[in-house]
CSV table of C-alpha atoms and ligand atoms in Angstrom, one decimal:
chain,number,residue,atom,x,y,z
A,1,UNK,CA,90.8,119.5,62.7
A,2,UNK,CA,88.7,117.4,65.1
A,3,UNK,CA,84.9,116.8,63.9
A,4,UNK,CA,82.8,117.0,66.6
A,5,UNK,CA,81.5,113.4,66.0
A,6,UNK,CA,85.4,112.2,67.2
A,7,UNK,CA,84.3,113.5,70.8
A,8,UNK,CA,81.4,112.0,70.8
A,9,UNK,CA,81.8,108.3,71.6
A,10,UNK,CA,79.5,106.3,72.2
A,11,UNK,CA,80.5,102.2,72.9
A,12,UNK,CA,78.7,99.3,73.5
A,13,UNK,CA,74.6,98.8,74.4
A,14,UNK,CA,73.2,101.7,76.5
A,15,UNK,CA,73.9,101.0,79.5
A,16,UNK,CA,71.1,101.7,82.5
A,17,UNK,CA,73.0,104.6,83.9
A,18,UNK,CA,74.5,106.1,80.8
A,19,UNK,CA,70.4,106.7,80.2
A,20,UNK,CA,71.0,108.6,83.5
A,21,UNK,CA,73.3,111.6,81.5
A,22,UNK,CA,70.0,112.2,79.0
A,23,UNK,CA,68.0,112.9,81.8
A,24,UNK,CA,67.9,114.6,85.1
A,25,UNK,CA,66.7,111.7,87.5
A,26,UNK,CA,66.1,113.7,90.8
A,27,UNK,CA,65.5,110.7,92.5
A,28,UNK,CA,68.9,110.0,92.6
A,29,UNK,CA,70.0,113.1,94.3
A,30,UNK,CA,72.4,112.7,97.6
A,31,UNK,CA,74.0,109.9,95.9
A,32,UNK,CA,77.3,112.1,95.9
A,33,UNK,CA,80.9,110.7,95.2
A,34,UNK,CA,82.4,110.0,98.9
A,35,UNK,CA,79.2,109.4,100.7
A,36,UNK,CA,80.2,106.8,102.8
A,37,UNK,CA,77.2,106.8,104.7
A,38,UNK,CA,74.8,105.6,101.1
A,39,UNK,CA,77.5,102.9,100.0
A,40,UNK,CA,74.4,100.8,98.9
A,41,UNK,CA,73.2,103.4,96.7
A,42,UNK,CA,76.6,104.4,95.0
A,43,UNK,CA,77.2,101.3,94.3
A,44,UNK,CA,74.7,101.1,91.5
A,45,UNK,CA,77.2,103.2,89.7
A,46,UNK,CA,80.1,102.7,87.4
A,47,UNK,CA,83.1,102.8,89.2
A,48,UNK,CA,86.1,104.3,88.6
A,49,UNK,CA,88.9,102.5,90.1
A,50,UNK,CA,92.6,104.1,88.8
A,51,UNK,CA,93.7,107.3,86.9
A,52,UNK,CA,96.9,107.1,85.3
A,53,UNK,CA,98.6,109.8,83.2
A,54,UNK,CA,101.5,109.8,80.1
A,55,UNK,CA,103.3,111.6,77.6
A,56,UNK,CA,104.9,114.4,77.5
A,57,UNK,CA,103.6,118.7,76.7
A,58,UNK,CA,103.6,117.3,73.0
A,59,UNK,CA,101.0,114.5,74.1
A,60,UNK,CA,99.5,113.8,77.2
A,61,UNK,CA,97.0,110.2,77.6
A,62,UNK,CA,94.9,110.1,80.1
A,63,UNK,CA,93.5,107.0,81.1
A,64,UNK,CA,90.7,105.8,83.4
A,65,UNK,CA,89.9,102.6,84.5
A,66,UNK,CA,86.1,101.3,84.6
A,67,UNK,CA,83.9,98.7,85.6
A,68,UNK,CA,81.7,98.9,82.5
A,69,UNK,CA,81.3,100.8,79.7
A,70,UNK,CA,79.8,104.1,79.4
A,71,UNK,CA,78.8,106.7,77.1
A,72,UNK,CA,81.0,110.1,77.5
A,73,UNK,CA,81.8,113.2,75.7
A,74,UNK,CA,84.8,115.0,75.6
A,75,UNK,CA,85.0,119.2,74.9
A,76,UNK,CA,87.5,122.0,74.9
A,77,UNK,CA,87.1,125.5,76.8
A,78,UNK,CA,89.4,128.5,76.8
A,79,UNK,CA,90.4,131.5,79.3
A,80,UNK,CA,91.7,129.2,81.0
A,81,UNK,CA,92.6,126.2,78.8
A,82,UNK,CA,90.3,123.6,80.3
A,83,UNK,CA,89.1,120.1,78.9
A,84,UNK,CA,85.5,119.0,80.1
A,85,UNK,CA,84.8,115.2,80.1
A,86,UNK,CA,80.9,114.6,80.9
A,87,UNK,CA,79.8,111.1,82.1
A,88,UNK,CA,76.9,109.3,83.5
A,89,UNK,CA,77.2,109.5,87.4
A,90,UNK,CA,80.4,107.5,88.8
A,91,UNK,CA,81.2,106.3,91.9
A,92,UNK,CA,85.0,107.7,92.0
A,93,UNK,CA,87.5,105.2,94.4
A,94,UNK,CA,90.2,107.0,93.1
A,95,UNK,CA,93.5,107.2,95.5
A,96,UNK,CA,93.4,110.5,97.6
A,97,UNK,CA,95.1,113.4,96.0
A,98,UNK,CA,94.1,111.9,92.8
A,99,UNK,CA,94.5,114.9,90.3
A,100,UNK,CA,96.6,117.2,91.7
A,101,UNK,CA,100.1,116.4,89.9
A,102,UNK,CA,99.5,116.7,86.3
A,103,UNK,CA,102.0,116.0,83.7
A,104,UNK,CA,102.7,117.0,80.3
A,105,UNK,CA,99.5,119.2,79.1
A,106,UNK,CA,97.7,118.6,81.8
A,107,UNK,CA,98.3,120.7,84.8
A,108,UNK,CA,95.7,119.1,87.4
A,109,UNK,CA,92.4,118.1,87.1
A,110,UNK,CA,89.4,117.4,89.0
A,111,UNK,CA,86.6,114.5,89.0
A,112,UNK,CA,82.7,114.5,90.5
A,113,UNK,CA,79.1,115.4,90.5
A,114,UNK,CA,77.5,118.4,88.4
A,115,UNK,CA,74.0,117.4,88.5
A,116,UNK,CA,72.1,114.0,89.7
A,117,UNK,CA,72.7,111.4,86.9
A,118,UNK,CA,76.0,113.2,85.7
A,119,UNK,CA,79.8,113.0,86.8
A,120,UNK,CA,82.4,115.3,85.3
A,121,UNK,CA,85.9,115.2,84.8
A,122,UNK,CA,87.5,119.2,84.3
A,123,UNK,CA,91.3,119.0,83.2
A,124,UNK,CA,93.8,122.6,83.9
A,125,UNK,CA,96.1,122.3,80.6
A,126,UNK,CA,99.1,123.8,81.0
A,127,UNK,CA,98.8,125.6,77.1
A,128,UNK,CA,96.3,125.3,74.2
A,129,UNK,CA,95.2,121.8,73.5
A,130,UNK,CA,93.1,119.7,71.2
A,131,UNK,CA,91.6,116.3,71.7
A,132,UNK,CA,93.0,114.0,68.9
A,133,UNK,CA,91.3,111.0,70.3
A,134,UNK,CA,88.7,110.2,72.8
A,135,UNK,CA,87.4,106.4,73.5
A,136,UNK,CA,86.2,103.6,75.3
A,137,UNK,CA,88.3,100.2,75.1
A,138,UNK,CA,86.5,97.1,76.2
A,139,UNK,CA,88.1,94.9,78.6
A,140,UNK,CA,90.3,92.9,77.5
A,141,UNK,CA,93.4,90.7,78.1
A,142,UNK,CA,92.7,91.2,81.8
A,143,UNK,CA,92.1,94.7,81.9
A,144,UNK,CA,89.2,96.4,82.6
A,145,UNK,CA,87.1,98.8,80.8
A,146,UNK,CA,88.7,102.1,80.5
A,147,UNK,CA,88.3,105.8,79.8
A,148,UNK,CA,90.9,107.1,77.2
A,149,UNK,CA,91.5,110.9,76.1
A,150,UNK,CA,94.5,112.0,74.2
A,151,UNK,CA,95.8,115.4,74.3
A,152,UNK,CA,97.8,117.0,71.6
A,153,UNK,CA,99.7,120.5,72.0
A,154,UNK,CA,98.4,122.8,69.4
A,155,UNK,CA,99.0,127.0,69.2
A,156,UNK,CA,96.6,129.8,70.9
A,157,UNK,CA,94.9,129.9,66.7
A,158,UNK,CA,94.7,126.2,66.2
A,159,UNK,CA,92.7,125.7,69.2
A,160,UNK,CA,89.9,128.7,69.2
A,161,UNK,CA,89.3,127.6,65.5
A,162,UNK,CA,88.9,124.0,66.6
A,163,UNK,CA,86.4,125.5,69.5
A,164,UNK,CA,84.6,127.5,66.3
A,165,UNK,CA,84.5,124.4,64.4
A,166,UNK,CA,82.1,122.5,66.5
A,167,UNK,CA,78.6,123.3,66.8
A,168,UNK,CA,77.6,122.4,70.1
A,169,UNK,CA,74.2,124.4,70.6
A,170,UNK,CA,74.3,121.8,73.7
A,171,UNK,CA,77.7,122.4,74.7
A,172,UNK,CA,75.8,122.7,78.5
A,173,UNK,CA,73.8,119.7,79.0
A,174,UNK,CA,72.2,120.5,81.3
A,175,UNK,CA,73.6,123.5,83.3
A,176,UNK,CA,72.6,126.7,82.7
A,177,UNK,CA,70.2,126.4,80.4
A,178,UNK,CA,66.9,128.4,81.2
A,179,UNK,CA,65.0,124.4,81.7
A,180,UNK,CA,68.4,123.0,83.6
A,181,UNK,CA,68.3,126.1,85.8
A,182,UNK,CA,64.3,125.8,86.6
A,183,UNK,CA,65.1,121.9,87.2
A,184,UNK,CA,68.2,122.4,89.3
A,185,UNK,CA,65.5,124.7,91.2
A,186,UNK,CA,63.5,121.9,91.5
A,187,UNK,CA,65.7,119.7,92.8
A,188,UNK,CA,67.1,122.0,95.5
A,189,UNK,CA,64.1,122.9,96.6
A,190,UNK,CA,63.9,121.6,99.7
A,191,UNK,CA,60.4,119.4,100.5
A,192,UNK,CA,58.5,122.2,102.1
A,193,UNK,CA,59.0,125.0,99.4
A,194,UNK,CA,58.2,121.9,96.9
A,195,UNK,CA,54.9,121.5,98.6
A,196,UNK,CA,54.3,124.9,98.6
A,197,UNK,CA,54.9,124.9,95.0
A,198,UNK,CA,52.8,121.8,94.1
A,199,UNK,CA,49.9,123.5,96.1
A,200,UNK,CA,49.0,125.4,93.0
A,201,UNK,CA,47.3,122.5,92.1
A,202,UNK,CA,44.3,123.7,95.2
A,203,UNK,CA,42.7,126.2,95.2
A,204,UNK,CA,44.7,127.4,97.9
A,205,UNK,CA,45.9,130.9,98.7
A,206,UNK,CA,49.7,131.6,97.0
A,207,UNK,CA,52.7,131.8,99.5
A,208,UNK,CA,53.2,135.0,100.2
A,209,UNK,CA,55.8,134.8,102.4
A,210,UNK,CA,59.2,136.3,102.2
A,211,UNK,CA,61.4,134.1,100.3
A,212,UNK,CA,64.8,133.3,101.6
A,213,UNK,CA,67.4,132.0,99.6
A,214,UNK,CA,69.9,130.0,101.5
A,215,UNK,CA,72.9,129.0,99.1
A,216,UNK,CA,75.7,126.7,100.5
A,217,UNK,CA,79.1,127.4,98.2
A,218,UNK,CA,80.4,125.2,96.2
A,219,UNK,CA,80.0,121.9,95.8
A,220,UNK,CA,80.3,118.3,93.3
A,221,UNK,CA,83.4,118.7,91.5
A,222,UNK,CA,84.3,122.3,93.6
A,223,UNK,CA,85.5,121.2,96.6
A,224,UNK,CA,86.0,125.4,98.0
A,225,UNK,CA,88.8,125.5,100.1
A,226,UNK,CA,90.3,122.2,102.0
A,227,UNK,CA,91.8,121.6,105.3
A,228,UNK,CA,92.9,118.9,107.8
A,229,UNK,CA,90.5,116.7,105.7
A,230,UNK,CA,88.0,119.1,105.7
A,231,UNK,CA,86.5,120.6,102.4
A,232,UNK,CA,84.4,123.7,103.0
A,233,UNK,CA,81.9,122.2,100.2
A,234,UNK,CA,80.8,119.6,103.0
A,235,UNK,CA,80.9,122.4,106.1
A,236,UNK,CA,78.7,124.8,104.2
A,237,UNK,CA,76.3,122.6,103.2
A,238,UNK,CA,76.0,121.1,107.3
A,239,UNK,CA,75.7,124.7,108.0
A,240,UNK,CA,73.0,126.2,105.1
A,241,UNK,CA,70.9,122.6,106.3
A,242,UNK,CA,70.5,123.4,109.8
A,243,UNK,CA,69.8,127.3,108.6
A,244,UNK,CA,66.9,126.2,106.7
A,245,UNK,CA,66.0,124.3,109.0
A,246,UNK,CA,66.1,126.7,112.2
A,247,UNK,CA,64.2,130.2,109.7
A,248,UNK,CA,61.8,127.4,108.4
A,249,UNK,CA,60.7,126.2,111.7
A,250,UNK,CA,59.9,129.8,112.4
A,251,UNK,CA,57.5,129.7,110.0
A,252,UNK,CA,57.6,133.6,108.6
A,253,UNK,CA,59.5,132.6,105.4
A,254,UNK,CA,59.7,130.4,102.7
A,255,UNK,CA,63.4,129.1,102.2
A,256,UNK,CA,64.8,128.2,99.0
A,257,UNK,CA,68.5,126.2,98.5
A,258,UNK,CA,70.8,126.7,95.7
A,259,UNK,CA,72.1,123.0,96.8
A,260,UNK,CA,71.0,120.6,99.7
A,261,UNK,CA,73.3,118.0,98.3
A,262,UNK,CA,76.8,117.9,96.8
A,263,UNK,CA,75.9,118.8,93.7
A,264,UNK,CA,78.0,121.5,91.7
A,265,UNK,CA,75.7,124.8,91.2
A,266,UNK,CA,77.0,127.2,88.9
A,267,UNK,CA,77.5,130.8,90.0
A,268,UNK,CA,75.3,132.2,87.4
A,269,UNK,CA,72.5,130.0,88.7
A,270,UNK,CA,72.4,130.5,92.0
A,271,UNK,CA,71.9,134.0,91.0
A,272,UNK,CA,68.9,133.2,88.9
A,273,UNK,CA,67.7,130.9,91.1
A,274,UNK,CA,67.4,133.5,94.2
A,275,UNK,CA,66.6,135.9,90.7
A,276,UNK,CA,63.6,133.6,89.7
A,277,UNK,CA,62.1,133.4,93.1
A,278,UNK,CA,61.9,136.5,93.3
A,279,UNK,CA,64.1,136.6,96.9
A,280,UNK,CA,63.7,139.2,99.5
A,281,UNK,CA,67.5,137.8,100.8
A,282,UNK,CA,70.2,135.8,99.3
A,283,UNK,CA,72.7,134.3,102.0
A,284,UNK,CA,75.8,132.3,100.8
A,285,UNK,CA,77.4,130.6,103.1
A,286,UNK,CA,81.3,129.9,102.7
A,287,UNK,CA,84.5,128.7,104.6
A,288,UNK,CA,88.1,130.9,104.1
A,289,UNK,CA,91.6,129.9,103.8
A,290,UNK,CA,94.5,130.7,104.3
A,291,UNK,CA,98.0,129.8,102.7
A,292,UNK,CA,100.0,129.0,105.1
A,293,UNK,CA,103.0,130.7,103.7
A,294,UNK,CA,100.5,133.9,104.2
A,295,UNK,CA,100.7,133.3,107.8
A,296,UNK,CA,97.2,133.0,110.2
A,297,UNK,CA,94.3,134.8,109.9
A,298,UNK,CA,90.7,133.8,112.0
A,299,UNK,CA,87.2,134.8,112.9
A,300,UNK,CA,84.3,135.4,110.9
A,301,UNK,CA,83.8,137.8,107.8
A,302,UNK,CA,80.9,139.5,105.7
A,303,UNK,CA,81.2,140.2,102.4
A,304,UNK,CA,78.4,142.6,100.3
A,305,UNK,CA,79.1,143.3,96.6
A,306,UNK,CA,81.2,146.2,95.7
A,307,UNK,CA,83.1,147.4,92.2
A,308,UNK,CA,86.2,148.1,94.0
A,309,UNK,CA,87.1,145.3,96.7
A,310,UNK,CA,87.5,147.2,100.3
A,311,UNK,CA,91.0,145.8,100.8
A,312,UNK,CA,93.6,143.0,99.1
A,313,UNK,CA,92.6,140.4,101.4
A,314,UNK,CA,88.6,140.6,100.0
A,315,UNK,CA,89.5,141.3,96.4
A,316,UNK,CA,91.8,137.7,96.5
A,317,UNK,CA,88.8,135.9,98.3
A,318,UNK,CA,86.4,137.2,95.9
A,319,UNK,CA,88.6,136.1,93.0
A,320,UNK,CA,89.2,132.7,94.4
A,321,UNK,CA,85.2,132.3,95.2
A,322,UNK,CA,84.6,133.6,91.7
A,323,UNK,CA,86.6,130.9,90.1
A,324,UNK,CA,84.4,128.3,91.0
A,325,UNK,CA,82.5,128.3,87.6
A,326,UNK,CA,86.3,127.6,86.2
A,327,UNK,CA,86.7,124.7,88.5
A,328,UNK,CA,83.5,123.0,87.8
A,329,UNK,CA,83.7,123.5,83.7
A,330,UNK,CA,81.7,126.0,82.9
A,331,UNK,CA,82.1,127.4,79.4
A,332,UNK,CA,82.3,131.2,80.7
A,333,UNK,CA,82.6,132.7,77.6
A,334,UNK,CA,79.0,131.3,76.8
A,335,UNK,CA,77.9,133.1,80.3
A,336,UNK,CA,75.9,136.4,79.4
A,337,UNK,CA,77.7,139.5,80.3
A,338,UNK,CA,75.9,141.9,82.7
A,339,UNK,CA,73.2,144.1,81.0
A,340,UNK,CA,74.2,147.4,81.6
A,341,UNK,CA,70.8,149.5,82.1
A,342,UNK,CA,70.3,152.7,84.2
A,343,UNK,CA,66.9,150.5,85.9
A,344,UNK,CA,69.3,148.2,86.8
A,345,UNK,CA,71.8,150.5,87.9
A,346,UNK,CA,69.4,152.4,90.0
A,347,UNK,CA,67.6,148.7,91.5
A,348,UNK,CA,71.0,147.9,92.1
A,349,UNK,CA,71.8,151.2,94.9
A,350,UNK,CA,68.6,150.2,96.4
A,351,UNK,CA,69.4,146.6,96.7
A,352,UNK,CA,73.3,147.7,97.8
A,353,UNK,CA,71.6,149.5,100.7
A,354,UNK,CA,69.4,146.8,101.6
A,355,UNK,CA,72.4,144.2,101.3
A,356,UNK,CA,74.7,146.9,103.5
A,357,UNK,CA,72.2,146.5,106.1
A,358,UNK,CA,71.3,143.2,106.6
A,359,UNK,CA,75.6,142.9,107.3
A,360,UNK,CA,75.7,145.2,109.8
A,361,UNK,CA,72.5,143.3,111.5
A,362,UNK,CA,74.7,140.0,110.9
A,363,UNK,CA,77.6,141.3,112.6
A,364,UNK,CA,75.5,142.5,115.5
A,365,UNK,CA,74.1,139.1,115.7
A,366,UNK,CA,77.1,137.0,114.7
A,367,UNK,CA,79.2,138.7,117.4
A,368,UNK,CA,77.2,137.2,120.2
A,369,UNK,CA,77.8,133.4,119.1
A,370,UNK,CA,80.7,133.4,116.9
A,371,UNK,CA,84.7,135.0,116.7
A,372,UNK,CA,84.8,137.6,114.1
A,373,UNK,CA,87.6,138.9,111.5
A,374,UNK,CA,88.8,141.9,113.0
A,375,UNK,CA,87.1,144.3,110.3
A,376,UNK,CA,84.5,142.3,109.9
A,377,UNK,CA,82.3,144.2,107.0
A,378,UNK,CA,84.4,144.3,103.9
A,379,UNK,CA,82.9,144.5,99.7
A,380,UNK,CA,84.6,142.7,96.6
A,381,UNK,CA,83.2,142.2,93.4
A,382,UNK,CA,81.5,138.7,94.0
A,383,UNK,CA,79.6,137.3,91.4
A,384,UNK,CA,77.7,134.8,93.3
A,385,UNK,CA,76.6,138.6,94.9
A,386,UNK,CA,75.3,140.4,91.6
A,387,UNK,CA,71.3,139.5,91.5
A,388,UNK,CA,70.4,143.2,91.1
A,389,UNK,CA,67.2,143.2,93.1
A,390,UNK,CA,67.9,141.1,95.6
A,391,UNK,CA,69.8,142.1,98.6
A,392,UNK,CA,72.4,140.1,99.3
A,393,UNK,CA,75.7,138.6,101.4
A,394,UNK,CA,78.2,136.0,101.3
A,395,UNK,CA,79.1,134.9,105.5
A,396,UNK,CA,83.0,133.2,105.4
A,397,UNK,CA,82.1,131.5,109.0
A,398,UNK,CA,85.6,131.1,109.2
A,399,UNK,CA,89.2,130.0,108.4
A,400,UNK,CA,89.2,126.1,107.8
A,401,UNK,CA,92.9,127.0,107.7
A,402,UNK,CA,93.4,128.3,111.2
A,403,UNK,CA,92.8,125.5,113.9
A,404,UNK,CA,90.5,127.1,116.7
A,405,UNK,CA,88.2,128.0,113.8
A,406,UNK,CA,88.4,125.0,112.3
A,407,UNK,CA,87.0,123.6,115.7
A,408,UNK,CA,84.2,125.8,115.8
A,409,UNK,CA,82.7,124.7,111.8
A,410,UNK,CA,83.1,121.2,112.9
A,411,UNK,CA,81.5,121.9,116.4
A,412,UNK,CA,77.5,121.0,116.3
A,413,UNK,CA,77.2,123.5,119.4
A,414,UNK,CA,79.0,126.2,117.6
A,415,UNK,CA,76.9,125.6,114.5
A,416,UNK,CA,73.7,125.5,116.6
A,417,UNK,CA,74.7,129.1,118.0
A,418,UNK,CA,75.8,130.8,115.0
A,419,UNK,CA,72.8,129.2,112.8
A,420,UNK,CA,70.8,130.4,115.4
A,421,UNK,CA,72.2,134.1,115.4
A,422,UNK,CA,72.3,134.3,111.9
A,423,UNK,CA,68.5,133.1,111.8
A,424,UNK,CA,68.0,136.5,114.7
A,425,UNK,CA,69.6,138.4,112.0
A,426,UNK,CA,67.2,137.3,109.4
A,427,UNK,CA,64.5,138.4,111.6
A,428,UNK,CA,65.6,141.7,112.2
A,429,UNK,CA,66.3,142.5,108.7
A,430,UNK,CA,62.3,141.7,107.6
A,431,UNK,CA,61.3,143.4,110.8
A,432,UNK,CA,62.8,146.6,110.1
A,433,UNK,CA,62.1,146.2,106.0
A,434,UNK,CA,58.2,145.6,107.3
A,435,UNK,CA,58.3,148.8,109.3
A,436,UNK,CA,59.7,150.7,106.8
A,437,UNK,CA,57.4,149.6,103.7
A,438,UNK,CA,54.8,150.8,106.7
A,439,UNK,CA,56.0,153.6,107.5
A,440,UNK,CA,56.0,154.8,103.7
A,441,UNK,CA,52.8,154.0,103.0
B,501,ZN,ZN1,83.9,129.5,99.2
């Protein structure tokens, strides 16, 4: 059986930016993997140059190819049969489509940014696996540094008792722990909120302002659904930015991000962040897809949470959306189940009837500026949608697989309408919630 101390390697002098993976540095935020417009900043990080794969579904190597040496560590996770490799942040030049063939145990895998400071490698394995061996070989005989993990096939028993084996109270580094979630908060927060925040310091009056929580999907090492060179992580973000920036402006709210860079936000903490802040609205933004065997399919959609999905199509989105923790590594058997409690129950019809509104007063607005799905309201069980006492909705703008949409989410003028109708839609919803907690009183 593997000790835990054979995952952890750690080679060679510490090197600046493996200091980087002890330590949130928000500083370094932005400095994303593909940023081509900060080259001068990425390039202070290790690079990883070429991925190559061997072996066989006995044993599979995996091997990366550095520019220096760096500290890493190396875990398993089940349902599904992942394996996590954590790393100071890289600079990935990896050839395009990098990852998506696998061979032998592993079945695909996928590299970048889970927090500022840390890089992350998540492997598919096609069946129960153990890591026999994971190093760093110096450079040497004209090679460079690289990044070796070795895979061996082992049965459904062998594995969970290797997973039992380890202790690893810090099996999360840094994500999803109560201090990780507040810092992630931190960092997200974009400069006004964090001024507003630091204000505490005076002696000035709190914020009382409605809070609105604006959380782009995706993100880092989840990509969301890709298109034409498009990945919706990137078009969400563009259109969450200018969101927060058109309700800010207005001045009535205070707006909180889940993400303003591409950094990889687990579902769970977008939750508690909007949770935490005690939001009046959560608003995740998303991009559909289509398979293309599945035929064509365009115009905006909004989703409000729901036990029982309205139709096929929202219960496959809402399962694809909901696997974004799976893509990015997250242990989800270490994610706390839902606490089933009549309070909650009963916050929840409230908040379901708040949520239910706001998407009708989105589709009234969204109509004006933007094509909509042809039944535009539909439910699903999102998770990304379960805060129980905050309303809340998840906008798919659109199909980044259908070409007139895509068109639109890469079109500043369509953006600028639909931000701004979205923004009207905000309004309305705290305009009627304001007359209403009047009109009760
Ligand atoms: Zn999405």
């Amino acid at each position: 059986m593997a000790s835990r101390a054979n995952h952890i390697v750690l080679l060679g002098a510490a090197v600046a930016c493996a200091a980087a993976f002890c330590c949130l540095r928000p500083g370094t935020a932005g400095a994303a993997e593909g940023d081509l417009e900060r080259p001068v900043v990425a390039a202070s990080f290790p690079i990883a140059s070429d991925v190559r794969l061997a072996g066989d579904n006995k044993r599979t190597r995996f091997i990366l190819d550095l520019d220096k040496n760096i500290q890493f560590r190396a875990f398993a996770l089940a349902d599904p049969y992942r394996v996590v490799v954590d790393l100071p942040q890289l600079t990935f030049q990896l050839a395009s489509g990098a990852g998506t063939a696998g061979r032998g145990l592993i079945k695909a895998f996928r590299y970048g940014l889970v927090m500022p400071g840390g890089s992350r490698i998540v492997f598919d394995l096609a069946g129960p696996a153990r890591i026999e061996k994971s190093y760093v070989l110096d450079a040497a005989n004209g090679q460079p540094p690289r990044l070796v993990l070795e895979l061996e096939a082992v049965d459904r028993t062998a594995f969970v008792q290797s997973l039992a084996a380890e202790s690893r109270p810090d099996l999360r580094p840094a994500i999803g722990t109560t201090d990780a979630v507040a810092a992630t908060a931190a960092v997200v927060t974009s400069p006004a909120v964090a001024e507003a925040t630091g204000a505490a310091k005076a002696a000035e009056p709190p914020d009382v302002r409605p809070v609105v929580v604006i959380d782009p999907g995706h993100g880092g090492i989840d990509n969301g659904t890709q298109a034409s060179g498009e990945s919706e992580k990137n078009l969400v973000l563009g259109f969450a930015l200018a969101l927060r920036d058109r309700v800010e402006k207005a001045g009535k709210y205070r707006v909180v991000m889940t993400r303003t860079d591409d950094t990889f936000i687990p579902l769970g903490d977008r939750v508690r962040i909007a949770r935490n802040q005690s939001a009046a609205l959560f608003v995740s933004i998303h991009a559909d897809a289509l398979p293309r065997r599945e035929g064509d399919a365009q115009g905006a959609t909004i989703y409000t949470l729901s036990d029982k999905a309205s139709d096929a199509e929202a219960e496959r989105l809402a399962e694809l959306e909901n696997k974004a923790d799976a893509i990015g590594g997250v242990n989800l058997t270490e994610e706390p189940t839902d606490v089933a409690d009549i309070l909650i129950d009963l916050a929840q019809r409230e908040t379901r009837t708040f949520s239910n509104r706001f998407a009708r007063l989105l589709k009234n607005e969204m109509k004006t500026t933007a094509r909509m799905y042809k039944h535009p309201l539909k439910s699903a069980g999102f998770k990304v949608l379960k805060a129980p006492d905050v309303p809340s909705v998840l906008i798919e703008l659109g199909y980044v697989s259908n070409k007139s949409d895509l068109e639109h989410l890469v079109s500043d003028n369509w953006r600028s309408k639909t931000v701004g109708s979205v923004a009207q839609a905000i309004d309305a919803f705290f305009a009627k919630r304001m007359v209403s907690a009047g009109s009760a009183n």
